[in-house]
Tab-separated table of C-alpha atoms and ligand atoms in Angstrom:
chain	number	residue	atom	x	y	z
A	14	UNK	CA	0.000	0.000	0.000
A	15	UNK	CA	0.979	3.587	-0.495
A	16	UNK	CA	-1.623	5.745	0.888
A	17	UNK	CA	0.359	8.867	-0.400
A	18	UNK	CA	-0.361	8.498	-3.864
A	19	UNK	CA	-3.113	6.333	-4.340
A	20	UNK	CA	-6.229	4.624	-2.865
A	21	UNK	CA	-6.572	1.838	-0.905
A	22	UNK	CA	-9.317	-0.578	-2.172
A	23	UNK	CA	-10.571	-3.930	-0.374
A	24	UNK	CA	-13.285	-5.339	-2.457
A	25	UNK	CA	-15.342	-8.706	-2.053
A	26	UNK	CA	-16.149	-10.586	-5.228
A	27	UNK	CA	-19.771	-12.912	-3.500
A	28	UNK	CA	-19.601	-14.399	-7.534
A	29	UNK	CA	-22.729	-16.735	-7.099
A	30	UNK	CA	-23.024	-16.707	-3.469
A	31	UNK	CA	-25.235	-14.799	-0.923
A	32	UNK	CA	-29.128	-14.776	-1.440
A	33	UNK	CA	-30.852	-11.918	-0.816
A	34	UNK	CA	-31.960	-12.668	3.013
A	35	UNK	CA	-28.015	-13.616	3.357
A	36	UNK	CA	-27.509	-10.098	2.521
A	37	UNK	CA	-29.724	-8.496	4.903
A	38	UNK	CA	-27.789	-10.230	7.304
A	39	UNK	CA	-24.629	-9.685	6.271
A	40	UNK	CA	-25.242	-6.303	5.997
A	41	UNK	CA	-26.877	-6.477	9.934
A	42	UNK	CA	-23.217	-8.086	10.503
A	43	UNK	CA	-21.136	-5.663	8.680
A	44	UNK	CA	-22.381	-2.312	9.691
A	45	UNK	CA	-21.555	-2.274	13.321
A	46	UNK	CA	-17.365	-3.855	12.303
A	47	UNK	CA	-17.229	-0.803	10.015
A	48	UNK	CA	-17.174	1.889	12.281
A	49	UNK	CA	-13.473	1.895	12.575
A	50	UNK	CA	-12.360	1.837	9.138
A	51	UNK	CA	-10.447	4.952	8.084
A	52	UNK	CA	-8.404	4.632	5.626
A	53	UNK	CA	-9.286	2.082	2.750
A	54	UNK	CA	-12.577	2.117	0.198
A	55	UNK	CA	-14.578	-0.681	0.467
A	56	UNK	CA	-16.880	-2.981	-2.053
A	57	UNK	CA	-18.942	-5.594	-2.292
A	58	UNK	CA	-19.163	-7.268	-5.913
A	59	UNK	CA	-22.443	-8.512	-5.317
A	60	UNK	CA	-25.195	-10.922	-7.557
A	61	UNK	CA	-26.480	-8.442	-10.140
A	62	UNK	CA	-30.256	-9.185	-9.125
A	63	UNK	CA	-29.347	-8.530	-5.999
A	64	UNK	CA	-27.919	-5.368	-6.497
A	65	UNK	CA	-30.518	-2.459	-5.921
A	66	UNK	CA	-31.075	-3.770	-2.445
A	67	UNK	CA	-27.480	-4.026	-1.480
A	68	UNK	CA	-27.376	-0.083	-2.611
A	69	UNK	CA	-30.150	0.326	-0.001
A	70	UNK	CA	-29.079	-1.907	2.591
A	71	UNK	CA	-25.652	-0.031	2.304
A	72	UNK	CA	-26.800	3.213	2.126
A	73	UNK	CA	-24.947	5.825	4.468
A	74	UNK	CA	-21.830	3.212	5.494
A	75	UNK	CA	-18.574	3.247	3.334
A	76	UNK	CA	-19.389	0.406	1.453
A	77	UNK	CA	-19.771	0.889	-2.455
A	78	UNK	CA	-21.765	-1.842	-4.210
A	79	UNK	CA	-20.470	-3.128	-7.328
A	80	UNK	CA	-21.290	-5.516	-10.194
A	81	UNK	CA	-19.344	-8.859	-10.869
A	82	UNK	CA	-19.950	-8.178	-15.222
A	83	UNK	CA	-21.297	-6.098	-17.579
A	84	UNK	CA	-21.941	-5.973	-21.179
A	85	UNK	CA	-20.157	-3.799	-23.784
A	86	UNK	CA	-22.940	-2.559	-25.878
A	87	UNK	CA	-25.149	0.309	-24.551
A	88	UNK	CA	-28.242	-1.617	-25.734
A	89	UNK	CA	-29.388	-4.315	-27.831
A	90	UNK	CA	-30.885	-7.747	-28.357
A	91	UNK	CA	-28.461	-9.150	-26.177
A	92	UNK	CA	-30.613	-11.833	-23.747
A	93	UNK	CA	-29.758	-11.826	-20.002
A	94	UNK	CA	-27.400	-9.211	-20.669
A	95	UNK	CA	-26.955	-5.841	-18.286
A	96	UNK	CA	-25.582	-2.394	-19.601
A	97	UNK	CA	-23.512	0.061	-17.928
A	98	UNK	CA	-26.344	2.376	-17.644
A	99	UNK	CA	-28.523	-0.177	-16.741
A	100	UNK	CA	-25.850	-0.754	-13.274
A	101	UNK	CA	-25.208	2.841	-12.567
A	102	UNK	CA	-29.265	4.445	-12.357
A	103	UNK	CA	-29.136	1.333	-9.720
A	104	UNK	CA	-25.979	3.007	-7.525
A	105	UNK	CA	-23.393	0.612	-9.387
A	106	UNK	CA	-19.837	2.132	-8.973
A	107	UNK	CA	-17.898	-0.488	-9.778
A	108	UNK	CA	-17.706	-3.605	-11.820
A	109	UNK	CA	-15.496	-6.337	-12.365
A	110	UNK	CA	-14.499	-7.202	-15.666
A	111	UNK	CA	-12.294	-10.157	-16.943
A	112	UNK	CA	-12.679	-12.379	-13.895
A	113	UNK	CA	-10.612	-15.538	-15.159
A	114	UNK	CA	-14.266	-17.405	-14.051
A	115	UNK	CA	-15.603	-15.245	-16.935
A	116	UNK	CA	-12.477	-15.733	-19.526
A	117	UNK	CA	-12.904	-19.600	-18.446
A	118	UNK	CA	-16.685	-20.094	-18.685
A	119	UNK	CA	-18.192	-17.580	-20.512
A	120	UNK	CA	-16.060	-16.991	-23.440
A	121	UNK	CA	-14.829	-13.449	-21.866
A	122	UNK	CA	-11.531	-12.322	-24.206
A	123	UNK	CA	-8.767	-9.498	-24.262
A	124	UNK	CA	-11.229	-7.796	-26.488
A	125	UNK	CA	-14.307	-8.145	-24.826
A	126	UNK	CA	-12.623	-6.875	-21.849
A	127	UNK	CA	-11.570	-3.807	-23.331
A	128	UNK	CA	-14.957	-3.087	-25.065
A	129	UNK	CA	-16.164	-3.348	-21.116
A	130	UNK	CA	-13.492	-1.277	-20.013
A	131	UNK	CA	-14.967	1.401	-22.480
A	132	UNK	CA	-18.154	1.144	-21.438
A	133	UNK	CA	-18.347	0.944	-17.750
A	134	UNK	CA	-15.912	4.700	-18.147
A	135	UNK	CA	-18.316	6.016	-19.826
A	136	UNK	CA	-21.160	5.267	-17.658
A	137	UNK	CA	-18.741	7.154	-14.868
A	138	UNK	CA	-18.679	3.132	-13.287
A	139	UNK	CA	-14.943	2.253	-12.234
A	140	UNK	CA	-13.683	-0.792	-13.705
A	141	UNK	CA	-11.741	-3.602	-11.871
A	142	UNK	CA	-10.261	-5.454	-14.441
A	143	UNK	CA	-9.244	-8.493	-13.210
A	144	UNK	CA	-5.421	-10.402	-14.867
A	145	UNK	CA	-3.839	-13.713	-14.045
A	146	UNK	CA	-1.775	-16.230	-15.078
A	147	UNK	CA	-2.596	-19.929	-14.925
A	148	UNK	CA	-0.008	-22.456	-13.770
A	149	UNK	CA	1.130	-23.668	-16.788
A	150	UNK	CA	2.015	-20.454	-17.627
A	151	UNK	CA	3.799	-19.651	-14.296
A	152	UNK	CA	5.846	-23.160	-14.631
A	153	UNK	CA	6.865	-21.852	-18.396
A	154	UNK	CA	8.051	-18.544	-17.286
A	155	UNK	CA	5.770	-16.449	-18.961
A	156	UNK	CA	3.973	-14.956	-15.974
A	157	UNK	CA	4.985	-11.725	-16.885
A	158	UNK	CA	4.880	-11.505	-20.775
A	159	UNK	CA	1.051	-12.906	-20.111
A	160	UNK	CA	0.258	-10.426	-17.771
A	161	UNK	CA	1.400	-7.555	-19.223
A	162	UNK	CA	-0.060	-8.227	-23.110
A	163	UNK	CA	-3.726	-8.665	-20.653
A	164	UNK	CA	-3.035	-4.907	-19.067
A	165	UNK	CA	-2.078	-3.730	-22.428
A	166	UNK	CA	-5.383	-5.088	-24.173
A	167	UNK	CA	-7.416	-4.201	-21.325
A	168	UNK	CA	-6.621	-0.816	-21.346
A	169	UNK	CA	-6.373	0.121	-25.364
A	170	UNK	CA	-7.406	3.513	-26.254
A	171	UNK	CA	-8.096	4.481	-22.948
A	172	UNK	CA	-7.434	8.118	-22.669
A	173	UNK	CA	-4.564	9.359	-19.682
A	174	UNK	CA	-7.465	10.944	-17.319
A	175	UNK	CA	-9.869	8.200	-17.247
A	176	UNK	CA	-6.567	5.242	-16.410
A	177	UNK	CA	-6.911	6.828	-12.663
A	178	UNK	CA	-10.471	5.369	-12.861
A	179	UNK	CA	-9.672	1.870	-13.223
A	180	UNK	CA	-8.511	-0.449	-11.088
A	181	UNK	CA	-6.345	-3.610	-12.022
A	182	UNK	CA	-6.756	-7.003	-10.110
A	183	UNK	CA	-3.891	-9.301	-10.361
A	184	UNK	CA	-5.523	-12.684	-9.323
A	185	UNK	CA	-3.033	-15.751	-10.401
A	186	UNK	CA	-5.602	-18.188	-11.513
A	187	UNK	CA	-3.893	-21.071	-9.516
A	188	UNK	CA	-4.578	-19.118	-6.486
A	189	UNK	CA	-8.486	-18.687	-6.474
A	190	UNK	CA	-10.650	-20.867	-4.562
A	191	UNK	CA	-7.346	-23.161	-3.761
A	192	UNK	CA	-6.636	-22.014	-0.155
A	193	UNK	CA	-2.775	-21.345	-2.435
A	194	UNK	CA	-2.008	-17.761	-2.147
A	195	UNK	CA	0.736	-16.022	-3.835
A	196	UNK	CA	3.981	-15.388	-1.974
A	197	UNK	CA	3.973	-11.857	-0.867
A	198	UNK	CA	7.231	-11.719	-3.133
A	199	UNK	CA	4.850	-13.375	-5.647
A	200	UNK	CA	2.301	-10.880	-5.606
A	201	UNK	CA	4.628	-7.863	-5.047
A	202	UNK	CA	6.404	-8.931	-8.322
A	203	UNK	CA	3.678	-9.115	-10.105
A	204	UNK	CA	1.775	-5.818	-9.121
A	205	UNK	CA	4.931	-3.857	-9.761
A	206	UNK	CA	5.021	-5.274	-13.183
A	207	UNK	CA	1.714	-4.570	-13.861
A	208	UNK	CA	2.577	-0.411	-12.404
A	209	UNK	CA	5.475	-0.595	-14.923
A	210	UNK	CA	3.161	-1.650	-17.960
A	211	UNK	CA	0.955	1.576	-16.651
A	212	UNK	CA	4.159	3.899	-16.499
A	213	UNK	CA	5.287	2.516	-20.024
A	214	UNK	CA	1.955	2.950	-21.684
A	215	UNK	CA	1.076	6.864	-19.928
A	216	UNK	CA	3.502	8.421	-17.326
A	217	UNK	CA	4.826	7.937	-13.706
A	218	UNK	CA	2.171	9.777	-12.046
A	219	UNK	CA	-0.275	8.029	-13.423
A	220	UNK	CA	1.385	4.603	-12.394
A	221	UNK	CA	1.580	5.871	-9.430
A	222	UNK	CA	-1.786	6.700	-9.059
A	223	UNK	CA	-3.533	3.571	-10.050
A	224	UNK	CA	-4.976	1.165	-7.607
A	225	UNK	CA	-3.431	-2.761	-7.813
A	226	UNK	CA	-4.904	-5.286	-6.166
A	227	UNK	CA	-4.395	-8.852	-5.545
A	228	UNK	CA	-6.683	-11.979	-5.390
A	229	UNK	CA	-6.539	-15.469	-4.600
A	230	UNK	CA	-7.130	-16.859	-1.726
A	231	UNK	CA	-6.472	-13.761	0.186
A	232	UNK	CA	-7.985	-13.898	4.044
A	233	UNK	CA	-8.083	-12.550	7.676
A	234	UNK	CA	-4.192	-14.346	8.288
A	235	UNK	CA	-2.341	-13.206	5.211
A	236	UNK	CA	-4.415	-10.260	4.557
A	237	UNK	CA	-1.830	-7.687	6.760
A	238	UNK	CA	1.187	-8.995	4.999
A	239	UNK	CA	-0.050	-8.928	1.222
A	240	UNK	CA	-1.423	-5.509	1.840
A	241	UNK	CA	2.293	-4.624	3.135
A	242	UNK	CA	3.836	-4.832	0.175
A	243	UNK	CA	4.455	-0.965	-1.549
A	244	UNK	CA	2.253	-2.079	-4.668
A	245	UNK	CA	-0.501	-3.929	-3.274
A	246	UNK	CA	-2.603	-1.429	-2.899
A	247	UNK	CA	-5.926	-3.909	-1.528
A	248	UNK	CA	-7.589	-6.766	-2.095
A	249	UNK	CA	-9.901	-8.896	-4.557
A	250	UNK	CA	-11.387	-11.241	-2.035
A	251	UNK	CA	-13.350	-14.089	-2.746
A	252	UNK	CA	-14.154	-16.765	-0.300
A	253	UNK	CA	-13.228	-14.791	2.812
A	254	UNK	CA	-16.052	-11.965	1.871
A	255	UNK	CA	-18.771	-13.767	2.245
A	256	UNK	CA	-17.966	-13.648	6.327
A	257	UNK	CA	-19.283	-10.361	7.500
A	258	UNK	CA	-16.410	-10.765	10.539
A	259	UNK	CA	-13.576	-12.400	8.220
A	260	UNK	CA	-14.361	-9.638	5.437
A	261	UNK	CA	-14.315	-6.611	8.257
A	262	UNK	CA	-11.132	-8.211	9.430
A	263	UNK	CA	-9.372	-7.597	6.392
A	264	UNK	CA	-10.640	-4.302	5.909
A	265	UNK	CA	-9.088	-3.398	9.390
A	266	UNK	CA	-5.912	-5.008	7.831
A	267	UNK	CA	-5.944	-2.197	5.189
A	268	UNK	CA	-6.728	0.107	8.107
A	269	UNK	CA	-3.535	-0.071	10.218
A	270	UNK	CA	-1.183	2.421	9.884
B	6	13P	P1	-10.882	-16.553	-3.455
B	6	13P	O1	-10.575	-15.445	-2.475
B	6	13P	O2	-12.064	-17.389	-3.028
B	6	13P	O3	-9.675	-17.349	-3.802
B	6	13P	O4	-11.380	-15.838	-4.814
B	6	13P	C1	-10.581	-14.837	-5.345
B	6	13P	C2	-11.318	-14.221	-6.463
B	6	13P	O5	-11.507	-14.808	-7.502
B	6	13P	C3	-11.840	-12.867	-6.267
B	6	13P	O6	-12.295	-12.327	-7.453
């Protein structure tokens, strides 16, 4: 983390977990942990039906509600899909885009993912765009080279003072819902890289600006030391989110000075 120059984000992804009742309760849970949270933005990547109600349920804490997808096109014949307009006259400010769930099930690509990218910025929504490497590609070497052709992709054509806006997730795909985090050398690596693709593509202040996360398998034990290193700047958390106590945990992890 490096409060100085940039924010501090600590985001649960639910992906298909939580019904709505589970949420009132959550949110019953949640509210009274928050109290002491200072320095670090918080969201909750929530089921998109369940969306409009987590705004309410959320309403006046510091919690942000996000989406977990969203479609490129502004409308269309497009079945089952959600546009960015759609997600932010419900509250939406953020959305995830390029979860390696979506690249592996649903046919997301590099170019659907910039398309996204494009339209959640317009819409004023803040993208987290989500990169990883699988473990073949970490056993060939080619962590890096992966990684920074996805950051490249994702962010084509984006203009210098909308990059600020966007948040990138590095979440090695071996690591998610395997209890295997990343090293903290690991995930330090990594994030750097991904600030030097940012520096390379705009300027210094702008890599310095931009918010890098990590997920996989992050929770309440190796939360503090992840969120140590200078560029992770907070979390993509999965399985340990959907604990109102675990989840608060972590945020106070971000909190400490
Ligand atoms: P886990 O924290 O369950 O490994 O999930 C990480 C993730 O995919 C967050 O988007």
């Amino acid at each position: 983390m490096n409060r100085r120059y940039r924010k501090t984000v600590i985001a649960g992804n639910w992906k298909m977990n939580l019904t709505l009742t589970e949420t009132q309760t959550f949110a019953e849970e949640l509210r009274p942990l928050l109290s002491r949270s200072k320095w670090c933005d918080v969201v909750l990547c929530v089921p998109a039906i369940n969306i409009p109600n987590a705004v309410r349920l959320f309403k006046n804490t510091r919690v942000a509600i996000a989406a977990q997808n969203v479609h490129y096109e502004d409308h269309g014949a497009f079945t089952g899909e959600l546009s960015a307009r759609m997600l932010r006259e419900q509250g939406v400010k953020y959305v995830i885009i390029g979860h390696s769930e979506r690249r592996q099930y649903y046919n997301e690509t590099d170019f659907t993912v910039n398309r996204k990218v494009h339209a959640a910025l317009a819409e004023g929504i803040n993208p987290i765009v989500c990169v990883g490497e699988s473990l073949e590609q970490r056993e060939l070497g080619v962590t890096l080279e992966h990684i920074t052709y996805q950051v490249k992709a994702a962010l084509s054509g984006v203009p210098a003072e909308k990059v600020r806006k966007i948040i990138l997730a590095y979440e090695p795909i071996w690591a998610i819902g395997t209890g295997k985090t990343a090293t903290t050398q690991q995930a330090e690596e990594v994030c750097q890289a991904i600030r030097t693709v940012v520096r390379k593509l705009y300027d210094a202040r702008i890599a310095r600006a931009v918010t890098i996360q990590y997920g996989g398998s992050m929770n309440t034990k190796n939360a503090a030391e992840l969120l140590a290193q200078p560029d992770v700047d907070g979390g993509l958390i999965g399985g340990a989110s959907l604990k109102a106590a675990d989840f608060a945990e972590i945020i106070n992890a971000a909190n400490q000075e």
